[in-house]
PDB file of C-alpha atoms and ligand atoms in Angstrom:
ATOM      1  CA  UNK G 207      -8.750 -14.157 -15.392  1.00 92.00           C
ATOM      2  CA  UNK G 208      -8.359 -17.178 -12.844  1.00 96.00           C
ATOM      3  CA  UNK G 209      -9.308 -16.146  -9.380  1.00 97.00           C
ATOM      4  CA  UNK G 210      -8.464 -18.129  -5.940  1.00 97.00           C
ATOM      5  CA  UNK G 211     -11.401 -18.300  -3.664  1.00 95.00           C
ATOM      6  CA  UNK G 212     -11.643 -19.995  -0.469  1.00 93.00           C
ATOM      7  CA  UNK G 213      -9.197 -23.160  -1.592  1.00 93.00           C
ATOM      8  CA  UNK G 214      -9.400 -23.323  -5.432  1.00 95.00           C
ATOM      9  CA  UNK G 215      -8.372 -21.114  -8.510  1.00 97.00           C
ATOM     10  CA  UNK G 216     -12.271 -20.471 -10.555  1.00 96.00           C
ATOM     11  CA  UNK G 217     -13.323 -18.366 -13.551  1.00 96.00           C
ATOM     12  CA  UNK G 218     -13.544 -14.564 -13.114  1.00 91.00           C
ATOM     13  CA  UNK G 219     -17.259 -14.967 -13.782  1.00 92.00           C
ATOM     14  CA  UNK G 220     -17.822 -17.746 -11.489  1.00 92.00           C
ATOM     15  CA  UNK G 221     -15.671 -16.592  -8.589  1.00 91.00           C
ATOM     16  CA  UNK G 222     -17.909 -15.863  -5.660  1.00 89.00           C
ATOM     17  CA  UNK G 223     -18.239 -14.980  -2.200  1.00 89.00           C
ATOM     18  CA  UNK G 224     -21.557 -14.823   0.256  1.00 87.00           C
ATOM     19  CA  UNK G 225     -23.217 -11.598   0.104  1.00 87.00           C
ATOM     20  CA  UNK G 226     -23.146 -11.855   3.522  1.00 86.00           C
ATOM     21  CA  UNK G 227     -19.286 -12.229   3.734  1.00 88.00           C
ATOM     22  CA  UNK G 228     -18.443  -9.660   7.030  1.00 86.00           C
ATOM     23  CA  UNK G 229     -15.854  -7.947   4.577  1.00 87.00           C
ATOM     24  CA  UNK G 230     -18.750  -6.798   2.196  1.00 87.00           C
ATOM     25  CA  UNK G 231     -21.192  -5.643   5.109  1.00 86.00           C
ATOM     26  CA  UNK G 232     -18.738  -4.198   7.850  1.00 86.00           C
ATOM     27  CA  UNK G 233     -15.648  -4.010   5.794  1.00 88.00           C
ATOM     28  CA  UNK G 234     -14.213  -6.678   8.240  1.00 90.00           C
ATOM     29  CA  UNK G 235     -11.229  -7.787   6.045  1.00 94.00           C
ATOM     30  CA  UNK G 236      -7.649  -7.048   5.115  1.00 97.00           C
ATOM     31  CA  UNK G 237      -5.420  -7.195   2.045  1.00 98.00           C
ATOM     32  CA  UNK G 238      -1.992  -6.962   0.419  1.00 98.00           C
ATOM     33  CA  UNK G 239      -0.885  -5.714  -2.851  1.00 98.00           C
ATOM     34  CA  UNK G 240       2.110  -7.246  -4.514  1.00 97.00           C
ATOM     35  CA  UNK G 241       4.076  -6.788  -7.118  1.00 96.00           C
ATOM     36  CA  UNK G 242       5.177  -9.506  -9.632  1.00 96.00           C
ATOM     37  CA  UNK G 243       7.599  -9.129 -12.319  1.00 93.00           C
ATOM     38  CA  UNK G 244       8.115 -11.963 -14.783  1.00 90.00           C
ATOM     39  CA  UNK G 245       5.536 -14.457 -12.451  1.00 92.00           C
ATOM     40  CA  UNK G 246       7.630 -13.519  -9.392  1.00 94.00           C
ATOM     41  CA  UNK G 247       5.915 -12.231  -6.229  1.00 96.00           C
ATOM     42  CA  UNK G 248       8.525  -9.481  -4.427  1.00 96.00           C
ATOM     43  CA  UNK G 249       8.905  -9.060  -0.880  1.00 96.00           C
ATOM     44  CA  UNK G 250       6.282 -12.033  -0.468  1.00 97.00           C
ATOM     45  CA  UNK G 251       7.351 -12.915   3.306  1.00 97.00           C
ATOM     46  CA  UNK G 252       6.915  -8.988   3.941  1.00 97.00           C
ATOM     47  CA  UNK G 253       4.050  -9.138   2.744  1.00 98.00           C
ATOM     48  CA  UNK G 254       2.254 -11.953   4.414  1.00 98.00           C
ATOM     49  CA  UNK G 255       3.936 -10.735   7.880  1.00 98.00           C
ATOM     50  CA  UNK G 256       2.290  -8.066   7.362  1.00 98.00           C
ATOM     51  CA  UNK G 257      -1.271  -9.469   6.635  1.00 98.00           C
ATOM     52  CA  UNK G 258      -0.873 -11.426   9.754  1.00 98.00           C
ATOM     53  CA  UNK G 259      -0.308  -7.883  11.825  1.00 98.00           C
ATOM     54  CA  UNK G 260      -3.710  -6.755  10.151  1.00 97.00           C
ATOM     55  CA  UNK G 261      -5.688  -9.545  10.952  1.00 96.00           C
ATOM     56  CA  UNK G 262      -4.062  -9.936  14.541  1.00 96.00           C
ATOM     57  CA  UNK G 263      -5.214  -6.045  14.895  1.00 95.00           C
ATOM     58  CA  UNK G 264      -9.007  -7.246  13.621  1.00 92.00           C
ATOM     59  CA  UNK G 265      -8.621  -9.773  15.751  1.00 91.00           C
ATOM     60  CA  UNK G 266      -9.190 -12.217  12.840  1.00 92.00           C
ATOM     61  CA  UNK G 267      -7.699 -15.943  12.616  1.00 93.00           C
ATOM     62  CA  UNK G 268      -3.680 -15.752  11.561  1.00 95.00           C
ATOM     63  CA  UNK G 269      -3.698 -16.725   8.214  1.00 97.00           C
ATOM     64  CA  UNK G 270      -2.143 -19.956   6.959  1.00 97.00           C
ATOM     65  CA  UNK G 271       1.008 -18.085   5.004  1.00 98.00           C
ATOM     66  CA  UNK G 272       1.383 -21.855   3.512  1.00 97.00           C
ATOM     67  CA  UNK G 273      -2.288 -21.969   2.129  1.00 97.00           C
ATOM     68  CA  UNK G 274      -2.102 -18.244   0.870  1.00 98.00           C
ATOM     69  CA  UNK G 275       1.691 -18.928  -0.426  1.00 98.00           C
ATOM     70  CA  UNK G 276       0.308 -21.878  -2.456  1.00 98.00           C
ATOM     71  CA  UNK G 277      -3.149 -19.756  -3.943  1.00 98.00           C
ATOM     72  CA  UNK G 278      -0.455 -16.990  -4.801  1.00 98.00           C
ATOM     73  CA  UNK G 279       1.610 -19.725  -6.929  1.00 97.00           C
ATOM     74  CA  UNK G 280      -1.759 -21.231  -8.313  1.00 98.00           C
ATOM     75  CA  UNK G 281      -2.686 -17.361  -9.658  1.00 98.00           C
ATOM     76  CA  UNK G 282       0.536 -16.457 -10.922  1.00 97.00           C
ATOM     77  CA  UNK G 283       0.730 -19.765 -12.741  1.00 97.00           C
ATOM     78  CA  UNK G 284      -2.892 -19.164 -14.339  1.00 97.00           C
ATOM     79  CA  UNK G 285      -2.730 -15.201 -15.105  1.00 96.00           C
ATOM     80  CA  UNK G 286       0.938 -14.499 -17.141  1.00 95.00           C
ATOM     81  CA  UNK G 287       1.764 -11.082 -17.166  1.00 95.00           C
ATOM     82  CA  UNK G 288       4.690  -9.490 -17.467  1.00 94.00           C
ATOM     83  CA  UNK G 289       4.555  -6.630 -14.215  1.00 95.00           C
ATOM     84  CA  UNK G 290       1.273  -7.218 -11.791  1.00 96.00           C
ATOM     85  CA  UNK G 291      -0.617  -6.498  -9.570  1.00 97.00           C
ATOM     86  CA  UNK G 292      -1.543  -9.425  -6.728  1.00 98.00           C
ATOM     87  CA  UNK G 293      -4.147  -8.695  -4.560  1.00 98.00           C
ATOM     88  CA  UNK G 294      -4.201 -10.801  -1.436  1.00 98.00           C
ATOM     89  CA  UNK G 295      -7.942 -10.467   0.559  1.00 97.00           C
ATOM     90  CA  UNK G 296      -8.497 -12.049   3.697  1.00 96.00           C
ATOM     91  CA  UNK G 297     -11.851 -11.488   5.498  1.00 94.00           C
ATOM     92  CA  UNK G 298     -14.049 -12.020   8.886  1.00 88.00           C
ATOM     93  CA  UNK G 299     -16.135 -14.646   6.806  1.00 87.00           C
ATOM     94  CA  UNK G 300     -19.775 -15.683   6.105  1.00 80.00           C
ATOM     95  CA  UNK G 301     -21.480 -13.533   9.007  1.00 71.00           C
ATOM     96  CA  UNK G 302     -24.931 -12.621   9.819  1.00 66.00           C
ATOM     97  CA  UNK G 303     -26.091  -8.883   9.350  1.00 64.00           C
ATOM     98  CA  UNK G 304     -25.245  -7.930  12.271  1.00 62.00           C
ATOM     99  CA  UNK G 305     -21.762  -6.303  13.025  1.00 62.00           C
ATOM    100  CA  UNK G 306     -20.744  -8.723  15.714  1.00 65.00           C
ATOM    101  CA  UNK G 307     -18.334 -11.559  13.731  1.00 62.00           C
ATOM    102  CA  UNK G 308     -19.205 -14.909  15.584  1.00 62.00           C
ATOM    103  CA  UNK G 309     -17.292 -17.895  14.074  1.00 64.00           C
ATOM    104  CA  UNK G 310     -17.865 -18.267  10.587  1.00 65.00           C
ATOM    105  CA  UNK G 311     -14.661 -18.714   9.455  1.00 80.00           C
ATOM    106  CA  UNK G 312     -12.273 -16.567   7.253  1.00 90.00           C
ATOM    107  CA  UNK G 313     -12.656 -16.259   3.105  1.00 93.00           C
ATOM    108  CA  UNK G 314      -9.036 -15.988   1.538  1.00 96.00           C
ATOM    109  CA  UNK G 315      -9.509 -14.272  -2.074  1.00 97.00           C
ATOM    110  CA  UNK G 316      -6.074 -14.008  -4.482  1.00 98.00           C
ATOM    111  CA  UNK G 317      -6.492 -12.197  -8.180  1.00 97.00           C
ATOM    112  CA  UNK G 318      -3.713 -10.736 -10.315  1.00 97.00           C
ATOM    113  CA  UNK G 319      -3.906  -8.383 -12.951  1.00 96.00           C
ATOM    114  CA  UNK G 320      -1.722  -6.978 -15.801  1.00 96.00           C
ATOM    115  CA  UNK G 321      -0.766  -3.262 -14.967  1.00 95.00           C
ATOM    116  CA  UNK G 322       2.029   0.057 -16.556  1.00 93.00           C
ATOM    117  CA  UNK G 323       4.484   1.052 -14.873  1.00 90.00           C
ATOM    118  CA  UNK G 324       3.811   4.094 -13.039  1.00 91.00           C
ATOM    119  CA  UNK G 325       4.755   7.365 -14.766  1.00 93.00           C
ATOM    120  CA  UNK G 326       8.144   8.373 -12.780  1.00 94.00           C
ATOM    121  CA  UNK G 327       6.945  11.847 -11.561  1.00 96.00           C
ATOM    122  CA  UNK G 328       3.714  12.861 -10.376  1.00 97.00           C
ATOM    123  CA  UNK G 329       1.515  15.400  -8.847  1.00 98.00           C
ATOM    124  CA  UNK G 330      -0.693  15.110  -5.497  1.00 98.00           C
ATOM    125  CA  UNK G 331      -2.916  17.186  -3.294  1.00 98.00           C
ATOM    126  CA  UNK G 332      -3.318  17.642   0.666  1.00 98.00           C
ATOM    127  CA  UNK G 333      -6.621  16.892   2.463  1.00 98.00           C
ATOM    128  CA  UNK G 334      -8.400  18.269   4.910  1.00 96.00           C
ATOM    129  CA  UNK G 335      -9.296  14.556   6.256  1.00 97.00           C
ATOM    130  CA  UNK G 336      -7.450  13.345   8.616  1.00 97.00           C
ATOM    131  CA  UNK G 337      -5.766  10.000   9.620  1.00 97.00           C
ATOM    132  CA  UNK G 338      -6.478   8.649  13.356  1.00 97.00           C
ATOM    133  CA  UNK G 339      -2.939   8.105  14.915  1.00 97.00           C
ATOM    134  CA  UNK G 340      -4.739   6.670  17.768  1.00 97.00           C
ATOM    135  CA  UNK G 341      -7.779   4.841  16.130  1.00 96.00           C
ATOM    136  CA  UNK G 342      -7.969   1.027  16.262  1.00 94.00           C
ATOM    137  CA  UNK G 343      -7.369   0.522  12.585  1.00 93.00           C
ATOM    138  CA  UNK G 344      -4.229   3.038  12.795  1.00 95.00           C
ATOM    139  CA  UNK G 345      -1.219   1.330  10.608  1.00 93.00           C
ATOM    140  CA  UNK G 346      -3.625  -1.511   9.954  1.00 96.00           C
ATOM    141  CA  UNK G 347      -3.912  -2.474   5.943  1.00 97.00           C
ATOM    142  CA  UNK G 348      -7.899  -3.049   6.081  1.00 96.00           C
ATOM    143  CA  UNK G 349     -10.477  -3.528   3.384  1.00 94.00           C
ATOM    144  CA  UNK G 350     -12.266  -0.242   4.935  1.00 91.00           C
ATOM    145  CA  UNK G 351     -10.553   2.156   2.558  1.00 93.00           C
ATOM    146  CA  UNK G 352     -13.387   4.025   1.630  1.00 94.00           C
ATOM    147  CA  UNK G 353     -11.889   7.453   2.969  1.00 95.00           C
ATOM    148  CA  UNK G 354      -9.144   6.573   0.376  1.00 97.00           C
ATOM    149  CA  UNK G 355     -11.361   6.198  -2.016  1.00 97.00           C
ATOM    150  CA  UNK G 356     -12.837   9.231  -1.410  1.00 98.00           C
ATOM    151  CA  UNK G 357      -9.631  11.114  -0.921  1.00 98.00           C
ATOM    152  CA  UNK G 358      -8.321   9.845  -4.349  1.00 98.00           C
ATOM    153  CA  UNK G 359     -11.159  11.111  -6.347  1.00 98.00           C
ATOM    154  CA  UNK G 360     -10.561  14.445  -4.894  1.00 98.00           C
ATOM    155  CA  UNK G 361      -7.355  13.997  -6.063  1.00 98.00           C
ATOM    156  CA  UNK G 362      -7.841  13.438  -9.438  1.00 98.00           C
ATOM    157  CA  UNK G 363     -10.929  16.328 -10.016  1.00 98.00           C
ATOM    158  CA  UNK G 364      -7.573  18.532  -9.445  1.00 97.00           C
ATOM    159  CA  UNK G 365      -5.380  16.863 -11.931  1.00 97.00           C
ATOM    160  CA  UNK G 366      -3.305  15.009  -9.035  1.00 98.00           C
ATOM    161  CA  UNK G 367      -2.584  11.154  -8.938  1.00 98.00           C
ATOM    162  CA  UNK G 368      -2.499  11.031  -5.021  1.00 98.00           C
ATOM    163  CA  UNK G 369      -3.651  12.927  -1.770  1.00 98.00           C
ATOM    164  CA  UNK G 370      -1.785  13.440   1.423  1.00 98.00           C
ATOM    165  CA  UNK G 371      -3.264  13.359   5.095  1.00 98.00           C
ATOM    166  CA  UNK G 372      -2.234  14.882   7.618  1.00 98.00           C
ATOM    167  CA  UNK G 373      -2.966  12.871  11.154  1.00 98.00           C
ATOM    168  CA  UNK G 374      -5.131  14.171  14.052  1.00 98.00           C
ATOM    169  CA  UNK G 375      -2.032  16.265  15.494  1.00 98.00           C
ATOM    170  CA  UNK G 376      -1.614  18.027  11.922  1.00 98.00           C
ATOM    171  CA  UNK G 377       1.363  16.706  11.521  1.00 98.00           C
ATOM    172  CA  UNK G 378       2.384  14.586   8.235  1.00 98.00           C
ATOM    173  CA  UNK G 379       1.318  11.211   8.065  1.00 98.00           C
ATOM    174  CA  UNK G 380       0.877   9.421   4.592  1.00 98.00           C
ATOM    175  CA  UNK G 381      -1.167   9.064   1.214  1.00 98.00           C
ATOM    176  CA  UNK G 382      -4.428   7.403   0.494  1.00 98.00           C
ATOM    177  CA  UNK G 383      -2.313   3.924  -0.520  1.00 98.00           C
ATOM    178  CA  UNK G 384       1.508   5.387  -0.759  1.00 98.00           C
ATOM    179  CA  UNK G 385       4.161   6.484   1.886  1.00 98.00           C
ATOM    180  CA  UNK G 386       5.968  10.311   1.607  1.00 99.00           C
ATOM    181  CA  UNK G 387       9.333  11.332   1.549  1.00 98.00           C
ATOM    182  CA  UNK G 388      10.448  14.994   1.841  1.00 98.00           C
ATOM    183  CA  UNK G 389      13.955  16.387   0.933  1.00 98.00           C
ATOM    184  CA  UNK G 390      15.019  19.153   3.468  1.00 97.00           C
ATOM    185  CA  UNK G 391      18.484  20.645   3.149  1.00 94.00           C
ATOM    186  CA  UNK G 392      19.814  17.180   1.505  1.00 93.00           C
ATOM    187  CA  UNK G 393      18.471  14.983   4.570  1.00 96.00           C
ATOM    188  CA  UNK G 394      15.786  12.591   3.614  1.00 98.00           C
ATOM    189  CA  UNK G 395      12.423  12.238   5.818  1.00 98.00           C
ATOM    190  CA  UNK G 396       9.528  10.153   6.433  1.00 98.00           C
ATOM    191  CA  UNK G 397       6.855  10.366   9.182  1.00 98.00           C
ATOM    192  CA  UNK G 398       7.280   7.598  11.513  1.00 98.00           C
ATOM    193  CA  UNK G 399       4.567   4.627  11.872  1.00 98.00           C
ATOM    194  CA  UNK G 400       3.229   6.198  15.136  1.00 98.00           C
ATOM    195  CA  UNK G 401       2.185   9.179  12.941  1.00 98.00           C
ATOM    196  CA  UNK G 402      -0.771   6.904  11.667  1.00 98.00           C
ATOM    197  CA  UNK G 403       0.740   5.659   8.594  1.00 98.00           C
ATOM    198  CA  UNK G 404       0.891   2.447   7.204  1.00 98.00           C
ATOM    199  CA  UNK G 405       4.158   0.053   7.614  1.00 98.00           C
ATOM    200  CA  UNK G 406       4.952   0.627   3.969  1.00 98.00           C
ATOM    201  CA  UNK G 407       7.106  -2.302   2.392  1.00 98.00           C
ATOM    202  CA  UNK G 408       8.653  -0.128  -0.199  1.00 98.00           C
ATOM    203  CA  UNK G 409       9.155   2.351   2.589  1.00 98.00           C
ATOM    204  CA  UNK G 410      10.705  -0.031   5.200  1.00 98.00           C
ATOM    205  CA  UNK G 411      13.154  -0.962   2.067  1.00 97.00           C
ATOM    206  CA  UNK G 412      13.869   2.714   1.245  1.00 98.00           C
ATOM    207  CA  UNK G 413      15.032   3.817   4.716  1.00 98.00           C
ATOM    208  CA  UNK G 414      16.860   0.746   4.484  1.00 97.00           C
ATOM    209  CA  UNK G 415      18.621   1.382   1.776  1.00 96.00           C
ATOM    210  CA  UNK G 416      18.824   4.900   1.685  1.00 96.00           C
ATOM    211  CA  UNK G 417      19.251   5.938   5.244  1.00 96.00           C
ATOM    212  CA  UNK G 418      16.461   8.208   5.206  1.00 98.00           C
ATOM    213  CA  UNK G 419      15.493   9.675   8.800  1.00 98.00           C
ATOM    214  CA  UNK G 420      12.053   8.684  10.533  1.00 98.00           C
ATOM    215  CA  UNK G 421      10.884  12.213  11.870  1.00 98.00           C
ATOM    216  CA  UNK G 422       7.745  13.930  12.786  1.00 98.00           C
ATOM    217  CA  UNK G 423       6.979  16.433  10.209  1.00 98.00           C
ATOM    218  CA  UNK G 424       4.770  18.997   9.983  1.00 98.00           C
ATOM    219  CA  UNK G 425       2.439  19.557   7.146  1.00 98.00           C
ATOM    220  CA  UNK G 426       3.716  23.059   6.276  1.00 97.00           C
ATOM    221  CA  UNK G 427       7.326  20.752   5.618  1.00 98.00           C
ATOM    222  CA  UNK G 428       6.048  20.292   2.433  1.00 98.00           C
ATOM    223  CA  UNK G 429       5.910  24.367   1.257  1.00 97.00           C
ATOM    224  CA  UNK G 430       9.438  24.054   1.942  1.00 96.00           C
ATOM    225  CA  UNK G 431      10.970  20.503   0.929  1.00 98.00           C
ATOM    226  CA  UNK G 432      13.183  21.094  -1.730  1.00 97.00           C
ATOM    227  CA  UNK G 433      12.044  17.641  -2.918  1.00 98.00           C
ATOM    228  CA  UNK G 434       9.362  15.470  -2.075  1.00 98.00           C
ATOM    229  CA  UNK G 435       8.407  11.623  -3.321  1.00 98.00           C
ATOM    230  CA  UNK G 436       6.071   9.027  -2.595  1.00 98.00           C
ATOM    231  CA  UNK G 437       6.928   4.673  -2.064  1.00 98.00           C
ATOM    232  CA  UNK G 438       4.603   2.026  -2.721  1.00 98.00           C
ATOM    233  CA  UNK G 439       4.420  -1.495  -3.944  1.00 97.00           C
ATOM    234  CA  UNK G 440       2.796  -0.522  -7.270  1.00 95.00           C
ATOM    235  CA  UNK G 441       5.257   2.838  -7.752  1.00 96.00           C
ATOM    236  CA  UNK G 442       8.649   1.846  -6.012  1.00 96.00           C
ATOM    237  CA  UNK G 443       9.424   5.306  -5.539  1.00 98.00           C
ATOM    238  CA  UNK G 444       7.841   8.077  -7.474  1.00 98.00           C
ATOM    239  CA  UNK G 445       8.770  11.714  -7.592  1.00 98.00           C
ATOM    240  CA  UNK G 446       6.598  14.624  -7.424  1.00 98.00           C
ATOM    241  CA  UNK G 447       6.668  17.527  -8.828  1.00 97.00           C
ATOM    242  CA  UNK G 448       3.443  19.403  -7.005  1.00 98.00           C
ATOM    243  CA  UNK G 449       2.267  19.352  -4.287  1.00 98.00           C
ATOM    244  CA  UNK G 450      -1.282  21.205  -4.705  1.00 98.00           C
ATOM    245  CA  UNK G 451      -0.590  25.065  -5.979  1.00 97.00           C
ATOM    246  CA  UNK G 452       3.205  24.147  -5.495  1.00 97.00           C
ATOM    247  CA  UNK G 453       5.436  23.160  -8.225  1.00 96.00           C
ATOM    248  CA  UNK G 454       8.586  21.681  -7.460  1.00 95.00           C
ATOM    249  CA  UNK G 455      11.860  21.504  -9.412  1.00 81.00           C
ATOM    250  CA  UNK G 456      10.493  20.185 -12.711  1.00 82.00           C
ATOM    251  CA  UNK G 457      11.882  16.783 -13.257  1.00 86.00           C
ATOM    252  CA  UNK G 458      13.175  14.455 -10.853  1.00 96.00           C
ATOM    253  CA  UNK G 459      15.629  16.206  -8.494  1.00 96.00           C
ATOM    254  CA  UNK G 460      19.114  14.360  -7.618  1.00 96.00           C
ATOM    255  CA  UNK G 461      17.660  13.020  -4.131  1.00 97.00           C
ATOM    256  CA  UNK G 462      15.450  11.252  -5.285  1.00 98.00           C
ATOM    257  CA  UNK G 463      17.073  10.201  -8.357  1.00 97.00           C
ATOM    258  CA  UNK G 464      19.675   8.436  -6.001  1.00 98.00           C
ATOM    259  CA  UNK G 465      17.061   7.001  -4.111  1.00 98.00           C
ATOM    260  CA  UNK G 466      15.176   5.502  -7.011  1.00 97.00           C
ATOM    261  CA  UNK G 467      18.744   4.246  -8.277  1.00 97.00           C
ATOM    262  CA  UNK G 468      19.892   2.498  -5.301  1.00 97.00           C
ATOM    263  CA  UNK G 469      16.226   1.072  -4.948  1.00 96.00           C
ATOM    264  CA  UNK G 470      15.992  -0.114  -8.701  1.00 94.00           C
ATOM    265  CA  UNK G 471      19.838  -1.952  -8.176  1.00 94.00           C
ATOM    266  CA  UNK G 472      18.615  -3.594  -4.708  1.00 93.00           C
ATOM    267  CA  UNK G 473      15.106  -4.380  -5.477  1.00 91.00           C
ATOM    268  CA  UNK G 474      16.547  -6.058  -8.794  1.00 82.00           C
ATOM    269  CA  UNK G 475      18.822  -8.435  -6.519  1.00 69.00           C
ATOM    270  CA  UNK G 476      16.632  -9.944  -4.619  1.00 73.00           C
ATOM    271  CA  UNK G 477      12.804 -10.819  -4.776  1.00 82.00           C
ATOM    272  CA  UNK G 478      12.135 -11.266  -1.519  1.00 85.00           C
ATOM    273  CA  UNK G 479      14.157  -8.842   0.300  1.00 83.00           C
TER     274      UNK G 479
HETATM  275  N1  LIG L 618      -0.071   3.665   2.808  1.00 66.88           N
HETATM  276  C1  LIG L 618      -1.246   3.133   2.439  1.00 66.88           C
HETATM  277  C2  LIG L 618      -2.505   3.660   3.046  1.00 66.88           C
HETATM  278  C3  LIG L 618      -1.287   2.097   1.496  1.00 66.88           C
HETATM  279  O1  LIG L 618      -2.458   1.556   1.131  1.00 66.88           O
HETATM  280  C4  LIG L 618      -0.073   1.652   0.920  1.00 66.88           C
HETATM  281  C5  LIG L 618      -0.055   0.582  -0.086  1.00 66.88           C
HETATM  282  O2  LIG L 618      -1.013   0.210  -0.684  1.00 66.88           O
HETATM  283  C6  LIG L 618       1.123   2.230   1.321  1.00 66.88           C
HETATM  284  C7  LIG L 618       1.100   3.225   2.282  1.00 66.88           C
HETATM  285  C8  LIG L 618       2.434   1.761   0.743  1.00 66.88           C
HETATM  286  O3  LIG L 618       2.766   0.491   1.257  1.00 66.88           O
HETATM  287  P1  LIG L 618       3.622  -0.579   0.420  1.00 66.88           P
HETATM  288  O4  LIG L 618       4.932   0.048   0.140  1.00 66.88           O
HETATM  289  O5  LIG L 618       3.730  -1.740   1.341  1.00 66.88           O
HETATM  290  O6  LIG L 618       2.858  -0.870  -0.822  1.00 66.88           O
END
């Protein structure tokens, strides 16, 4: 694998960063995952609009979208795969040990890998954790994401591929690296952004295209959704089919089957929509 690290593509083995880099010792970075599909990025200018909201909220330096568009060319060029996964990170820098970032620049990292498609169904779990609607990082796509990681291996010890928070307010908010969709009485739903979740790209698209409603939901929506799905870069839209002791019509019910048609036959149109 052929990694891009601070201005040039480098072995896997020989790609490296300062232990001291600030994203390593405070988590002081950000990131993007995007998909590419034949060696083409999708939603690319999304994407890096998006990484320069993140750093803007970490008060970090606006990255150069020309410098990072040119690394993402460089990686896709030296890694073919057929779908994959392009990881964008963009951190506070070479820093002291301290927590205070000074001015030691920025470290830009791009790496792709080969990855399946996700299965089309799945099953996830609800946390006790919750997300900080009003924290500083709220909506931000930061390199902190151990409570993900944490959530997500909760997930999994119960046979789930995903875990859903609800925010301080108990209300609905999103999953540990995917947006949720719940099916009430035909109407489709998603929390809105001020309910702590991230700006999802593939969720931005979906209301888009499928005129699903932005609406505070609470958590107990989801003992009574007659469907419910997740969005995300490396799932377009999955359905689910529990939601922890809860199973849901088996299969893929016809909301969501829409949804993931209309999204398959606009997604395919246009790569950077
Ligand atoms: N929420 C979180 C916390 C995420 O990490 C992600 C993606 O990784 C999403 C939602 C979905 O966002 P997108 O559709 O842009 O991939």
């Amino acid at each position: 694998m052929r990694i891009w690290v601070n201005g040039g593509l480098r072995d896997a083995d020989d790609a490296r960063l300062s232990v001291l880099d600030h994203g390593l010792t405070v988590g002081d970075g950000i990131f993007e995952t995007v998909r590419t599909s034949e060696g083409r990025p999708f939603a690319l200018t999304r994407h890096l609009d998006r990484l320069t909201r993140s750093a803007r909220g970490l008060g970090l330096p606006d990255p150069d979208h020309d410098e990072v568009r040119r690394a993402v060319a460089a990686v896709i060029d030296a890694n073919p795969v057929a779908l994959g996964r392009l990881r964008i990170t963009y951190t506070g820098g070479l820093s002291p040990l301290g927590s205070d970032r000074g001015d030691h620049g920025t470290s830009l990292v791009v790496a792709l890998d080969g990855v399946n498609r996700r299965p089309d169904s799945t099953a996830v779990i609800t946390v006790p954790w919750t997300r900080n609607e009003r924290g500083a990082l709220a909506g931000l796509k930061t390199t902190s994401y151990a409570e993900n990681v944490v959530a997500l291996a909760r997930a999994r010890e119960r046979g789930a591929s995903e875990a859903l928070f609800p925010n301080t307010a108990d209300r609905l908010c999103e999953g540990t690296g995917s947006n949720v969709f719940v099916v009430v009485g035909g109407r489709v739903h998603t929390p809105p952004v001020a309910s702590g979740c991230l700006a999802g790209i593939t969720r931005a698209l979906t209301v888009e295209w499928t005129g699903a409603e932005e609406t505070d939901l609470p958590m107990d929506v989801l003992a009574e959704a007659d469907e419910v799905f997740l969005t995300s870069t490396l799932r377009d839209i999955q359905a689910v089919h529990r939601v922890d002791d809860r199973e849901l019509t088996p299969g893929i019910g016809p909301v969501t089957a829409k949804a993931m048609r209309i999204f398959a036959e606009r997604a395919g149109d246009d790569l950077d929509p």
